[in-house]
mmCIF file of N, CA and C in Angstrom:
data_model
loop_
_atom_site.group_PDB
_atom_site.id
_atom_site.type_symbol
_atom_site.label_atom_id
_atom_site.label_comp_id
_atom_site.label_asym_id
_atom_site.label_seq_id
_atom_site.Cartn_x
_atom_site.Cartn_y
_atom_site.Cartn_z
ATOM 1 N N MET A 1 29.596 -34.939 54.344
ATOM 2 C CA MET A 1 29.028 -33.688 54.059
ATOM 3 C C MET A 1 27.503 -33.647 54.258
ATOM 4 N N LYS A 2 27.073 -32.550 54.896
ATOM 5 C CA LYS A 2 25.561 -32.546 55.157
ATOM 6 C C LYS A 2 24.958 -31.768 53.983
ATOM 7 N N ILE A 3 23.938 -32.204 53.419
ATOM 8 C CA ILE A 3 23.207 -31.506 52.307
ATOM 9 C C ILE A 3 21.776 -31.224 52.805
ATOM 10 N N LEU A 4 21.423 -29.994 52.666
ATOM 11 C CA LEU A 4 20.048 -29.601 52.891
ATOM 12 C C LEU A 4 19.410 -29.125 51.661
ATOM 13 N N TYR A 5 18.108 -29.340 51.633
ATOM 14 C CA TYR A 5 17.275 -28.981 50.408
ATOM 15 C C TYR A 5 16.023 -28.191 50.934
ATOM 16 N N PHE A 6 15.622 -27.192 50.253
ATOM 17 C CA PHE A 6 14.588 -26.317 50.653
ATOM 18 C C PHE A 6 13.599 -26.267 49.494
ATOM 19 N N ALA A 7 12.355 -25.957 49.865
ATOM 20 C CA ALA A 7 11.257 -25.555 49.044
ATOM 21 C C ALA A 7 11.042 -26.560 48.013
ATOM 22 N N TRP A 8 10.823 -26.318 46.710
ATOM 23 C CA TRP A 8 10.592 -27.338 45.670
ATOM 24 C C TRP A 8 11.882 -28.207 45.340
ATOM 25 N N VAL A 9 12.977 -27.674 45.711
ATOM 26 C CA VAL A 9 14.194 -28.646 45.588
ATOM 27 C C VAL A 9 14.024 -29.910 46.418
ATOM 28 N N ARG A 10 13.573 -29.542 47.784
ATOM 29 C CA ARG A 10 13.214 -30.671 48.677
ATOM 30 C C ARG A 10 12.217 -31.546 48.202
ATOM 31 N N GLN A 11 11.188 -30.968 47.661
ATOM 32 C CA GLN A 11 10.097 -31.800 46.945
ATOM 33 C C GLN A 11 10.551 -32.744 45.883
ATOM 34 N N LYS A 12 11.412 -32.161 45.003
ATOM 35 C CA LYS A 12 11.847 -33.006 43.922
ATOM 36 C C LYS A 12 12.887 -34.074 44.336
ATOM 37 N N VAL A 13 13.733 -33.921 45.247
ATOM 38 C CA VAL A 13 14.646 -34.959 45.766
ATOM 39 C C VAL A 13 14.012 -35.860 46.813
ATOM 40 N N GLY A 14 12.899 -35.416 47.336
ATOM 41 C CA GLY A 14 12.198 -36.324 48.261
ATOM 42 C C GLY A 14 12.801 -36.311 49.661
ATOM 43 N N ARG A 15 13.540 -35.394 50.124
ATOM 44 C CA ARG A 15 14.078 -35.288 51.382
ATOM 45 C C ARG A 15 14.521 -33.917 51.625
ATOM 46 N N SER A 16 14.505 -33.631 52.997
ATOM 47 C CA SER A 16 15.015 -32.198 53.384
ATOM 48 C C SER A 16 16.508 -32.122 53.734
ATOM 49 N N GLU A 17 17.098 -33.245 53.997
ATOM 50 C CA GLU A 17 18.564 -33.274 54.243
ATOM 51 C C GLU A 17 19.104 -34.686 54.152
ATOM 52 N N GLU A 18 20.396 -34.688 53.925
ATOM 53 C CA GLU A 18 21.063 -36.071 53.965
ATOM 54 C C GLU A 18 22.564 -35.841 54.251
ATOM 55 N N ALA A 19 23.237 -36.880 54.790
ATOM 56 C CA ALA A 19 24.788 -36.975 54.910
ATOM 57 C C ALA A 19 25.159 -37.782 53.847
ATOM 58 N N VAL A 20 26.222 -37.307 53.241
ATOM 59 C CA VAL A 20 26.808 -38.205 52.024
ATOM 60 C C VAL A 20 28.372 -38.111 52.286
ATOM 61 N N ASP A 21 28.889 -39.186 51.726
ATOM 62 C CA ASP A 21 30.293 -39.174 51.485
ATOM 63 C C ASP A 21 30.575 -39.058 50.003
ATOM 64 N N VAL A 22 31.148 -37.882 49.609
ATOM 65 C CA VAL A 22 31.255 -37.622 48.164
ATOM 66 C C VAL A 22 32.611 -37.971 47.767
ATOM 67 N N PRO A 23 32.818 -38.357 46.397
ATOM 68 C CA PRO A 23 34.186 -38.652 46.003
ATOM 69 C C PRO A 23 35.206 -37.581 46.088
ATOM 70 N N ARG A 24 36.431 -37.929 46.156
ATOM 71 C CA ARG A 24 37.453 -36.844 46.450
ATOM 72 C C ARG A 24 37.570 -35.835 45.274
ATOM 73 N N ASP A 25 37.087 -36.251 44.131
ATOM 74 C CA ASP A 25 37.119 -35.177 42.945
ATOM 75 C C ASP A 25 35.970 -34.257 43.020
ATOM 76 N N VAL A 26 35.090 -34.379 43.972
ATOM 77 C CA VAL A 26 34.069 -33.408 44.130
ATOM 78 C C VAL A 26 34.604 -32.346 44.991
ATOM 79 N N GLY A 27 34.949 -31.200 44.356
ATOM 80 C CA GLY A 27 35.555 -30.165 45.128
ATOM 81 C C GLY A 27 34.910 -28.784 45.042
ATOM 82 N N THR A 28 33.847 -28.729 44.234
ATOM 83 C CA THR A 28 33.228 -27.452 44.173
ATOM 84 C C THR A 28 31.658 -27.729 44.256
ATOM 85 N N VAL A 29 30.942 -26.580 44.338
ATOM 86 C CA VAL A 29 29.358 -26.805 44.333
ATOM 87 C C VAL A 29 28.956 -27.449 42.933
ATOM 88 N N ALA A 30 29.631 -26.858 41.946
ATOM 89 C CA ALA A 30 29.298 -27.473 40.624
ATOM 90 C C ALA A 30 29.488 -28.884 40.421
ATOM 91 N N ALA A 31 30.605 -29.394 40.935
ATOM 92 C CA ALA A 31 30.910 -30.722 40.940
ATOM 93 C C ALA A 31 30.049 -31.566 41.834
ATOM 94 N N LEU A 32 29.545 -30.972 42.850
ATOM 95 C CA LEU A 32 28.552 -31.706 43.783
ATOM 96 C C LEU A 32 27.329 -31.852 43.095
ATOM 97 N N ILE A 33 26.833 -30.710 42.509
ATOM 98 C CA ILE A 33 25.604 -30.772 41.671
ATOM 99 C C ILE A 33 25.587 -31.862 40.550
ATOM 100 N N ALA A 34 26.805 -31.907 39.988
ATOM 101 C CA ALA A 34 26.890 -32.959 38.822
ATOM 102 C C ALA A 34 26.804 -34.260 39.449
ATOM 103 N N TRP A 35 27.482 -34.638 40.513
ATOM 104 C CA TRP A 35 27.582 -35.867 41.303
ATOM 105 C C TRP A 35 26.056 -36.252 41.818
ATOM 106 N N LEU A 36 25.336 -35.291 42.400
ATOM 107 C CA LEU A 36 24.045 -35.518 42.817
ATOM 108 C C LEU A 36 23.151 -35.897 41.664
ATOM 109 N N SER A 37 23.295 -35.028 40.483
ATOM 110 C CA SER A 37 22.394 -35.211 39.283
ATOM 111 C C SER A 37 22.547 -36.691 38.796
ATOM 112 N N ALA A 38 23.712 -37.179 38.881
ATOM 113 C CA ALA A 38 23.991 -38.438 38.368
ATOM 114 C C ALA A 38 23.322 -39.564 39.083
ATOM 115 N N ARG A 39 22.781 -39.216 40.278
ATOM 116 C CA ARG A 39 22.064 -40.223 41.036
ATOM 117 C C ARG A 39 20.697 -40.511 40.441
ATOM 118 N N GLY A 40 20.368 -39.474 39.487
ATOM 119 C CA GLY A 40 19.090 -39.727 38.759
ATOM 120 C C GLY A 40 17.806 -39.249 39.512
ATOM 121 N N GLY A 41 16.713 -39.715 38.994
ATOM 122 C CA GLY A 41 15.417 -39.361 39.625
ATOM 123 C C GLY A 41 15.185 -37.944 39.884
ATOM 124 N N GLY A 42 14.702 -37.765 41.080
ATOM 125 C CA GLY A 42 14.516 -36.322 41.525
ATOM 126 C C GLY A 42 15.602 -35.380 41.593
ATOM 127 N N TYR A 43 16.820 -35.993 41.821
ATOM 128 C CA TYR A 43 18.024 -35.175 41.904
ATOM 129 C C TYR A 43 18.296 -34.565 40.430
ATOM 130 N N ALA A 44 18.135 -35.369 39.422
ATOM 131 C CA ALA A 44 18.392 -34.886 38.073
ATOM 132 C C ALA A 44 17.249 -33.735 37.702
ATOM 133 N N ASP A 45 16.105 -34.013 38.177
ATOM 134 C CA ASP A 45 15.052 -32.950 37.916
ATOM 135 C C ASP A 45 15.281 -31.744 38.746
ATOM 136 N N ALA A 46 15.739 -31.849 39.993
ATOM 137 C CA ALA A 46 15.913 -30.661 40.690
ATOM 138 C C ALA A 46 17.090 -29.778 40.268
ATOM 139 N N PHE A 47 18.117 -30.388 39.619
ATOM 140 C CA PHE A 47 19.235 -29.604 39.092
ATOM 141 C C PHE A 47 19.285 -29.375 37.598
ATOM 142 N N ALA A 48 18.103 -29.737 37.000
ATOM 143 C CA ALA A 48 18.051 -29.570 35.523
ATOM 144 C C ALA A 48 18.267 -28.290 34.978
ATOM 145 N N ASP A 49 17.787 -27.187 35.720
ATOM 146 C CA ASP A 49 17.780 -25.897 35.296
ATOM 147 C C ASP A 49 18.551 -25.018 36.388
ATOM 148 N N LEU A 50 19.785 -24.995 36.297
ATOM 149 C CA LEU A 50 20.519 -24.271 37.407
ATOM 150 C C LEU A 50 20.327 -22.815 37.558
ATOM 151 N N LYS A 51 19.578 -22.211 36.520
ATOM 152 C CA LYS A 51 19.136 -20.739 36.808
ATOM 153 C C LYS A 51 18.108 -20.716 37.945
ATOM 154 N N ARG A 52 17.598 -21.740 38.315
ATOM 155 C CA ARG A 52 16.456 -21.851 39.283
ATOM 156 C C ARG A 52 16.905 -22.383 40.555
ATOM 157 N N VAL A 53 18.269 -22.522 40.827
ATOM 158 C CA VAL A 53 18.828 -22.997 42.025
ATOM 159 C C VAL A 53 19.907 -22.049 42.582
ATOM 160 N N ARG A 54 19.872 -21.876 43.925
ATOM 161 C CA ARG A 54 20.970 -21.175 44.565
ATOM 162 C C ARG A 54 21.613 -22.209 45.550
ATOM 163 N N ALA A 55 22.773 -21.789 46.008
ATOM 164 C CA ALA A 55 23.572 -22.684 47.008
ATOM 165 C C ALA A 55 24.072 -21.760 48.138
ATOM 166 N N ALA A 56 24.289 -22.310 49.181
ATOM 167 C CA ALA A 56 25.025 -21.856 50.362
ATOM 168 C C ALA A 56 25.975 -22.816 50.853
ATOM 169 N N VAL A 57 27.108 -22.580 51.290
ATOM 170 C CA VAL A 57 28.009 -23.429 51.942
ATOM 171 C C VAL A 57 28.327 -22.915 53.316
ATOM 172 N N ASN A 58 28.181 -23.653 54.259
ATOM 173 C CA ASN A 58 28.268 -23.220 55.842
ATOM 174 C C ASN A 58 27.471 -21.917 55.990
ATOM 175 N N GLN A 59 26.281 -21.851 55.575
ATOM 176 C CA GLN A 59 25.233 -20.783 55.752
ATOM 177 C C GLN A 59 25.756 -19.413 55.090
ATOM 178 N N GLU A 60 26.681 -19.567 54.040
ATOM 179 C CA GLU A 60 26.964 -18.300 53.223
ATOM 180 C C GLU A 60 26.571 -18.566 51.734
ATOM 181 N N HIS A 61 25.924 -17.714 51.161
ATOM 182 C CA HIS A 61 25.594 -17.774 49.856
ATOM 183 C C HIS A 61 26.879 -17.753 48.893
ATOM 184 N N VAL A 62 26.850 -18.706 47.942
ATOM 185 C CA VAL A 62 28.104 -18.861 47.233
ATOM 186 C C VAL A 62 27.646 -19.124 45.739
ATOM 187 N N ASP A 63 28.610 -18.973 44.731
ATOM 188 C CA ASP A 63 28.322 -19.325 43.285
ATOM 189 C C ASP A 63 28.765 -20.841 43.195
ATOM 190 N N PHE A 64 28.486 -21.319 42.077
ATOM 191 C CA PHE A 64 28.789 -22.761 41.928
ATOM 192 C C PHE A 64 30.214 -23.207 41.794
ATOM 193 N N GLU A 65 31.112 -22.260 41.677
ATOM 194 C CA GLU A 65 32.516 -22.561 41.590
ATOM 195 C C GLU A 65 33.192 -22.519 42.957
ATOM 196 N N ALA A 66 32.418 -22.258 44.025
ATOM 197 C CA ALA A 66 32.881 -22.216 45.371
ATOM 198 C C ALA A 66 33.327 -23.601 45.825
ATOM 199 N N ALA A 67 34.366 -23.614 46.653
ATOM 200 C CA ALA A 67 34.804 -24.980 47.100
ATOM 201 C C ALA A 67 33.933 -25.586 48.127
ATOM 202 N N VAL A 68 33.986 -26.870 48.146
ATOM 203 C CA VAL A 68 33.305 -27.695 49.175
ATOM 204 C C VAL A 68 34.280 -28.784 49.766
ATOM 205 N N ARG A 69 34.175 -29.051 51.061
ATOM 206 C CA ARG A 69 34.946 -29.994 51.689
ATOM 207 C C ARG A 69 34.241 -30.967 52.503
ATOM 208 N N PRO A 70 34.796 -32.073 52.809
ATOM 209 C CA PRO A 70 34.135 -32.959 53.797
ATOM 210 C C PRO A 70 33.892 -32.227 55.038
ATOM 211 N N GLY A 71 32.579 -32.413 55.675
ATOM 212 C CA GLY A 71 32.261 -31.815 56.776
ATOM 213 C C GLY A 71 31.584 -30.435 56.623
ATOM 214 N N ASP A 72 31.488 -29.955 55.357
ATOM 215 C CA ASP A 72 30.665 -28.685 55.118
ATOM 216 C C ASP A 72 29.306 -28.988 55.083
ATOM 217 N N GLU A 73 28.477 -27.962 55.314
ATOM 218 C CA GLU A 73 27.001 -28.103 55.105
ATOM 219 C C GLU A 73 26.630 -27.258 53.987
ATOM 220 N N VAL A 74 26.047 -27.926 52.977
ATOM 221 C CA VAL A 74 25.731 -27.259 51.724
ATOM 222 C C VAL A 74 24.187 -27.353 51.552
ATOM 223 N N ALA A 75 23.605 -26.196 51.279
ATOM 224 C CA ALA A 75 22.177 -26.096 51.065
ATOM 225 C C ALA A 75 21.872 -25.596 49.700
ATOM 226 N N PHE A 76 20.747 -26.166 49.142
ATOM 227 C CA PHE A 76 20.180 -25.778 47.829
ATOM 228 C C PHE A 76 18.735 -25.285 47.960
ATOM 229 N N PHE A 77 18.512 -24.183 47.291
ATOM 230 C CA PHE A 77 17.157 -23.594 47.506
ATOM 231 C C PHE A 77 16.901 -22.868 46.172
ATOM 232 N N PRO A 78 15.512 -22.385 46.005
ATOM 233 C CA PRO A 78 15.358 -21.570 44.844
ATOM 234 C C PRO A 78 15.655 -20.097 45.066
ATOM 235 N N PRO A 79 15.772 -19.312 44.146
ATOM 236 C CA PRO A 79 16.008 -17.837 44.410
ATOM 237 C C PRO A 79 14.889 -17.318 45.143
ATOM 238 N N VAL A 80 15.295 -16.275 46.056
ATOM 239 C CA VAL A 80 14.266 -15.740 46.810
ATOM 240 C C VAL A 80 13.812 -14.388 46.100
ATOM 241 N N THR A 81 12.482 -14.205 46.099
ATOM 242 C CA THR A 81 11.968 -13.050 45.580
ATOM 243 C C THR A 81 11.246 -12.259 46.638
ATOM 244 N N GLY A 82 11.307 -10.903 46.564
ATOM 245 C CA GLY A 82 10.574 -10.098 47.526
ATOM 246 C C GLY A 82 9.274 -9.660 46.997
ATOM 247 N N GLY A 83 8.460 -9.022 47.883
ATOM 248 C CA GLY A 83 7.213 -8.495 47.356
ATOM 249 C C GLY A 83 6.860 -7.188 48.017
#
């Protein structure tokens, strides 16, 4: 699975992207976030307040209950505000 991080999420985890092999029980965005958070450090900080994080799977905005599968591209980013 390819994971992309944008804006302050990228700054907290310390990278813009990574390829990971997730456990079989990681089947939703929420489960992926929990797995990433358990890695500690910047990951735990980045996902501490989920009201400040949005997700996309294969370039489509999704909620945290959306399914994820091996081979998907998952992106995490802050909410976008207009001006």
